[in-house]
Every structure is written in C-alpha cells, then in structure tokens.
Amino acid sequence: MNDFFEQLGDILFLDIETASLTPKFEELNERLRDEWIKKERLIKTQAEGKIEPGSLYFDQAGIHAEFGQVICIGVGYFQWKKKDKKLIFRSKVFSAADERELLLDFSDLLSKNKWILCAHNGKAFDFPYLCRRMLIHGVPLPEPLQFAGKKPWEVRHLDTLELWKFGDYKHFTRLELLASVFGIPSSKDELDGSQVNATFHLENDLEKIKKYCIGDVEVTARVYLAMHPQLDEMEIEVIHLEELKKEHKK
C-alpha cells in the first residue's frame, strides 16, 4: 500500500479549458473561415434542419484545436505523508492573457519532473489539444507530451475514462457521472463545460472558469483514488497554491 501512495506523487492530474479563437465567426481570418465551413458540413449531420454557415462556430469551435485556444490549465499532484497517513493534494491553475505564454509556463512545469500525466478523456482531448496548440505557437513539445518514436507503453499517460472502460471501447462516461457514483462532490455547481465559451467571451469572467477547472482536476484525482481502493481511510488535505500566495501577501 505504501508503494502505491509513494508512486502516486509522480502523477500530474490536469484539466484544460478551451474557447473559440474569436468571439465571432466573422472575426476569423478568411482562410480559417473557409476551413471552418468545411468542417461544419461534417458537424451538420448531427444538427436538425438547415443552418447558416458559421452558426455552429461559437458553440463548437473551442473543442477543435485548429479553431480554439487554451484559456487555462489546472494541475494537481499528491504528496504522501507516511508518518501521518495523510495525503496532501496541491493544485494550481495556469492562465495568461497570451496563450503562448500560458503554454510556455505549463511546458516549464512539465520539464521539472518525469511526470505521468492523468486526465479524464485526456488521451482523446487534453493531451492532443495541448500538443497541437503548442506546435501552432512554435512551442517545442515537452518530454511528457512527446509521442514520436515511442512505443505505446513508453508514453506516460493515464486516462480515468479509459480506466473505467475496462476494454469497452464503445462506452463513454462523463467525469460528473463517475463523481456521482463514487460519492465525490461535484465541480459543476456554478459552471459546466457548455458554458465556458460564453463565460470567457461574453462575460469576461476567467476567474469563474479557473475555479471550475481546478475543481475538475481535484475530481479527476479523487476518481483515480476511488479506482484504486485502499484498506484504510485516508485523510486528504487540499491546498490550492494560488490561495497560499494570496494569504502570504496579506
């Protein structure tokens, strides 16, 4: 059991929040507008009735790395206090006015440790999205996000969605559903993923999005623990690093 908690410290849990590149479809450059309309034709098959070109942009562009942007990245990791039989979960959110600066800050964190990355649906969304946005901004991929030349078992990525599938590839389970079945408090009291784009572009409330993002990171970490049940109940102390900084300045 002690080995499990010691190895737990090598896992960096993360979640990203994304938004469309621009508030309005018309503000995209001409080449990207043309490409979005082509992509939209594929999305239209899931929509009812005829739609105007560009009408799906605001609601759906943020999930496509070519037409979206990373607006914040939440991360967290455990520290095992063996003597006290207590886990400390330290977390923080990366954000910046400039996306490239945000990605550089995150890349710097990844270079400081040989992290194992873990996210919910991370292999299909978070990890490839980060890689694509980094390359678009000319940011070299940090080692934990490098795939080229690696065998599948050499890529240090965990995915709580994949762990829950148990080989059932047709099955998709939302993080909120897993939190519900394991009795983990929700991170979606004030916001959910469908509201992020409007909260960012129309309300200009990045702080609300950051709070939601760090909540998802903690839920993901708790779900991962629930998937590895231990014999004893463990006390978990949660520390948000940004809050510590604020208290220190007072």
Short mmCIF file of C-alpha atoms in Angstrom, two decimals:
data_model
loop_
_atom_site.label_atom_id
_atom_site.label_comp_id
_atom_site.label_asym_id
_atom_site.label_seq_id
_atom_site.Cartn_x
_atom_site.Cartn_y
_atom_site.Cartn_z
CA MET A 1 0.00 0.00 0.00
CA ASN A 2 2.82 2.41 0.84
CA ASP A 3 4.33 1.84 -2.62
CA PHE A 4 1.05 2.92 -4.22
CA PHE A 5 0.99 6.22 -2.34
CA GLU A 6 4.67 6.89 -2.99
CA GLN A 7 4.22 6.29 -6.73
CA LEU A 8 1.12 8.49 -6.65
CA GLY A 9 3.40 11.52 -6.28
CA ASP A 10 4.67 11.05 -9.84
CA ILE A 11 1.22 11.63 -11.35
CA LEU A 12 0.26 15.11 -12.50
CA PHE A 13 -3.51 15.39 -12.77
CA LEU A 14 -4.67 18.02 -15.23
CA ASP A 15 -7.61 19.58 -16.96
CA ILE A 16 -7.77 22.22 -19.68
CA GLU A 17 -10.47 24.73 -20.52
CA THR A 18 -10.75 25.93 -24.09
CA ALA A 19 -12.65 28.57 -26.03
CA SER A 20 -13.14 29.59 -29.65
CA LEU A 21 -10.29 31.63 -31.12
CA THR A 22 -12.54 34.66 -31.58
CA PRO A 23 -15.87 35.74 -30.10
CA LYS A 24 -17.47 35.86 -33.55
CA PHE A 25 -17.11 33.70 -36.65
CA GLU A 26 -16.70 36.82 -38.79
CA GLU A 27 -13.55 37.77 -36.85
CA LEU A 28 -11.64 34.69 -38.04
CA ASN A 29 -9.23 35.26 -40.90
CA GLU A 30 -10.57 34.29 -44.32
CA ARG A 31 -8.65 31.03 -44.64
CA LEU A 32 -9.84 29.78 -41.26
CA ARG A 33 -13.42 30.83 -42.03
CA ASP A 34 -13.33 28.74 -45.21
CA GLU A 35 -11.90 25.77 -43.35
CA TRP A 36 -14.47 26.04 -40.56
CA ILE A 37 -17.33 25.96 -43.07
CA LYS A 38 -15.89 22.73 -44.49
CA LYS A 39 -15.63 21.22 -41.01
CA GLU A 40 -19.10 22.46 -40.20
CA ARG A 41 -20.51 20.37 -43.04
CA LEU A 42 -19.39 17.28 -41.12
CA ILE A 43 -20.92 18.58 -37.89
CA LYS A 44 -24.19 19.45 -39.65
CA THR A 45 -25.15 15.81 -39.90
CA GLN A 46 -25.80 15.93 -36.16
CA ALA A 47 -27.88 19.12 -36.35
CA GLU A 48 -31.55 19.34 -37.17
CA GLY A 49 -32.66 21.40 -40.16
CA LYS A 50 -30.75 23.86 -42.30
CA ILE A 51 -28.22 26.13 -40.59
CA GLU A 52 -26.37 29.23 -41.69
CA PRO A 53 -22.63 28.87 -42.42
CA GLY A 54 -20.69 29.74 -39.29
CA SER A 55 -23.68 29.38 -36.97
CA LEU A 56 -22.10 26.46 -35.09
CA TYR A 57 -18.80 28.26 -34.59
CA PHE A 58 -19.41 29.86 -31.18
CA ASP A 59 -20.72 26.69 -29.56
CA GLN A 60 -18.35 24.14 -31.09
CA ALA A 61 -15.11 25.74 -32.30
CA GLY A 62 -13.50 25.58 -28.87
CA ILE A 63 -13.27 21.78 -28.91
CA HIS A 64 -11.22 21.81 -32.15
CA ALA A 65 -7.59 22.81 -31.61
CA GLU A 66 -7.33 24.41 -35.07
CA PHE A 67 -10.16 26.84 -34.27
CA GLY A 68 -9.87 27.07 -30.50
CA GLN A 69 -7.46 28.14 -27.79
CA VAL A 70 -6.40 27.01 -24.33
CA ILE A 71 -7.52 29.60 -21.78
CA CYS A 72 -6.41 27.87 -18.58
CA ILE A 73 -4.74 24.67 -17.40
CA GLY A 74 -5.40 23.21 -13.97
CA VAL A 75 -2.88 20.83 -12.43
CA GLY A 76 -2.55 18.95 -9.16
CA TYR A 77 -0.43 16.27 -7.52
CA PHE A 78 -0.40 14.26 -4.29
CA GLN A 79 2.19 14.23 -1.54
CA TRP A 80 2.13 11.21 0.79
CA LYS A 81 2.81 11.88 4.46
CA LYS A 82 3.60 8.32 5.53
CA LYS A 83 4.02 9.08 9.22
CA ASP A 84 0.63 10.81 9.47
CA LYS A 85 -1.08 8.52 6.91
CA LYS A 86 -2.28 11.64 5.14
CA LEU A 87 -2.36 12.73 1.52
CA ILE A 88 -1.85 16.34 0.59
CA PHE A 89 -3.21 17.39 -2.79
CA ARG A 90 -1.53 20.53 -4.13
CA SER A 91 -3.12 22.25 -7.09
CA LYS A 92 -2.93 25.44 -9.12
CA VAL A 93 -4.23 26.96 -12.32
CA PHE A 94 -2.10 28.35 -15.15
CA SER A 95 -3.59 31.27 -17.07
CA ALA A 96 -2.23 34.18 -19.07
CA ALA A 97 -3.52 36.91 -21.36
CA ASP A 98 -1.46 35.35 -24.16
CA GLU A 99 -2.00 31.67 -25.00
CA ARG A 100 1.63 31.13 -25.98
CA GLU A 101 2.80 32.44 -22.60
CA LEU A 102 0.36 30.07 -20.89
CA LEU A 103 1.67 27.09 -22.85
CA LEU A 104 5.29 28.03 -22.15
CA ASP A 105 4.59 28.23 -18.40
CA PHE A 106 2.93 24.81 -18.49
CA SER A 107 5.77 23.36 -20.57
CA ASP A 108 8.24 24.63 -17.98
CA LEU A 109 6.35 22.74 -15.26
CA LEU A 110 6.42 19.52 -17.29
CA SER A 111 10.17 19.81 -17.75
CA LYS A 112 10.81 19.87 -13.99
CA ASN A 113 9.81 16.28 -13.28
CA LYS A 114 9.33 12.97 -15.06
CA TRP A 115 5.58 13.28 -14.73
CA ILE A 116 2.93 10.72 -15.52
CA LEU A 117 0.03 12.76 -16.91
CA CYS A 118 -3.55 11.91 -15.99
CA ALA A 119 -6.80 13.48 -17.22
CA HIS A 120 -10.36 12.37 -17.87
CA ASN A 121 -10.64 11.71 -21.61
CA GLY A 122 -7.11 13.10 -21.74
CA LYS A 123 -5.89 10.75 -24.47
CA ALA A 124 -8.64 11.87 -26.83
CA PHE A 125 -8.81 15.54 -25.88
CA ASP A 126 -6.50 17.26 -23.37
CA PHE A 127 -3.16 15.77 -24.44
CA PRO A 128 -3.57 16.08 -28.25
CA TYR A 129 -5.16 19.53 -27.88
CA LEU A 130 -2.18 20.80 -25.87
CA CYS A 131 0.26 19.32 -28.37
CA ARG A 132 -1.49 20.93 -31.34
CA ARG A 133 -1.75 24.36 -29.74
CA MET A 134 1.92 24.22 -28.68
CA LEU A 135 3.05 23.45 -32.23
CA ILE A 136 0.79 26.17 -33.66
CA HIS A 137 2.56 28.65 -31.35
CA GLY A 138 6.03 27.25 -32.06
CA VAL A 139 6.45 25.83 -28.57
CA PRO A 140 8.61 22.65 -28.50
CA LEU A 141 6.74 19.71 -27.03
CA PRO A 142 7.98 18.88 -23.51
CA GLU A 143 9.03 15.27 -22.99
CA PRO A 144 5.81 14.08 -21.28
CA LEU A 145 3.85 15.18 -24.38
CA GLN A 146 6.17 13.62 -26.97
CA PHE A 147 4.77 10.63 -28.84
CA ALA A 148 7.10 10.28 -31.83
CA GLY A 149 9.30 7.18 -31.76
CA LYS A 150 7.81 5.90 -28.51
CA LYS A 151 6.19 2.54 -28.01
CA PRO A 152 2.66 2.75 -26.53
CA TRP A 153 3.86 1.60 -23.10
CA GLU A 154 6.57 4.27 -23.10
CA VAL A 155 4.02 7.10 -23.25
CA ARG A 156 3.37 8.03 -19.61
CA HIS A 157 -0.30 8.95 -19.91
CA LEU A 158 -3.22 7.82 -17.76
CA ASP A 159 -6.88 8.42 -18.55
CA THR A 160 -9.62 7.88 -15.97
CA LEU A 161 -12.15 7.41 -18.78
CA GLU A 162 -10.03 4.65 -20.30
CA LEU A 163 -9.51 3.03 -16.90
CA TRP A 164 -13.27 2.97 -16.36
CA LYS A 165 -13.95 1.42 -19.77
CA PHE A 166 -12.16 -1.83 -18.83
CA GLY A 167 -11.71 -2.52 -22.56
CA ASP A 168 -15.27 -1.46 -23.52
CA TYR A 169 -14.34 0.95 -26.33
CA LYS A 170 -17.93 1.90 -27.18
CA HIS A 171 -18.57 3.20 -23.68
CA PHE A 172 -18.24 6.90 -22.72
CA THR A 173 -18.71 8.07 -19.15
CA ARG A 174 -18.69 11.72 -18.11
CA LEU A 175 -16.46 12.77 -15.23
CA GLU A 176 -19.53 14.08 -13.42
CA LEU A 177 -21.19 10.65 -13.61
CA LEU A 178 -18.12 8.97 -12.13
CA ALA A 179 -18.04 11.58 -9.37
CA SER A 180 -21.69 10.82 -8.68
CA VAL A 181 -21.30 7.04 -8.45
CA PHE A 182 -18.25 7.36 -6.19
CA GLY A 183 -19.90 9.99 -3.97
CA ILE A 184 -17.37 12.70 -4.87
CA PRO A 185 -18.59 16.34 -4.61
CA SER A 186 -19.35 17.96 -7.97
CA SER A 187 -17.17 20.61 -9.59
CA LYS A 188 -20.10 21.93 -11.63
CA ASP A 189 -22.05 23.96 -9.09
CA GLU A 190 -21.58 27.30 -10.90
CA LEU A 191 -20.47 26.28 -14.38
CA ASP A 192 -20.28 23.38 -16.80
CA GLY A 193 -18.32 22.81 -19.98
CA SER A 194 -21.07 24.04 -22.30
CA GLN A 195 -20.96 27.48 -20.63
CA VAL A 196 -17.20 28.10 -20.78
CA ASN A 197 -17.13 29.86 -24.15
CA ALA A 198 -19.87 32.33 -23.21
CA THR A 199 -18.31 32.89 -19.78
CA PHE A 200 -14.97 33.69 -21.42
CA HIS A 201 -16.01 35.77 -24.43
CA LEU A 202 -19.27 37.38 -23.29
CA GLU A 203 -18.90 37.64 -19.51
CA ASN A 204 -15.10 38.04 -19.48
CA ASP A 205 -15.03 36.02 -16.25
CA LEU A 206 -11.85 33.95 -16.39
CA GLU A 207 -11.81 33.59 -12.60
CA LYS A 208 -15.05 31.58 -12.67
CA ILE A 209 -13.58 29.32 -15.36
CA LYS A 210 -10.37 28.83 -13.36
CA LYS A 211 -12.38 27.79 -10.31
CA TYR A 212 -14.31 25.29 -12.42
CA CYS A 213 -11.10 23.98 -13.99
CA ILE A 214 -9.31 23.37 -10.69
CA GLY A 215 -12.45 21.68 -9.41
CA ASP A 216 -12.33 19.21 -12.30
CA VAL A 217 -8.67 18.49 -11.53
CA GLU A 218 -9.49 17.60 -7.93
CA VAL A 219 -12.46 15.46 -9.01
CA THR A 220 -10.26 13.60 -11.50
CA ALA A 221 -7.67 12.93 -8.79
CA ARG A 222 -10.33 11.66 -6.38
CA VAL A 223 -11.85 9.44 -9.07
CA TYR A 224 -8.39 7.96 -9.71
CA LEU A 225 -8.05 7.18 -6.00
CA ALA A 226 -11.53 5.62 -5.95
CA MET A 227 -10.42 3.31 -8.75
CA HIS A 228 -7.57 2.10 -6.51
CA PRO A 229 -9.36 1.41 -3.20
CA GLN A 230 -7.11 1.01 -0.18
CA LEU A 231 -7.74 -0.84 3.08
CA ASP A 232 -7.67 2.24 5.28
CA GLU A 233 -9.50 5.53 5.01
CA MET A 234 -7.05 8.27 4.09
CA GLU A 235 -7.31 11.89 5.11
CA ILE A 236 -6.82 14.22 2.15
CA GLU A 237 -5.76 17.83 2.68
CA VAL A 238 -6.30 20.06 -0.36
CA ILE A 239 -4.02 23.05 -0.87
CA HIS A 240 -4.54 25.50 -3.73
CA LEU A 241 -1.15 27.14 -4.31
CA GLU A 242 -2.61 30.42 -5.58
CA GLU A 243 -4.62 30.80 -2.36
CA LEU A 244 -1.44 30.30 -0.31
CA LYS A 245 0.24 33.09 -2.27
CA LYS A 246 -2.71 35.42 -1.62
CA GLU A 247 -2.64 34.67 2.13
CA HIS A 248 1.12 35.24 2.24
CA LYS A 249 0.72 38.70 0.68
CA LYS A 250 -1.81 39.83 3.32
#
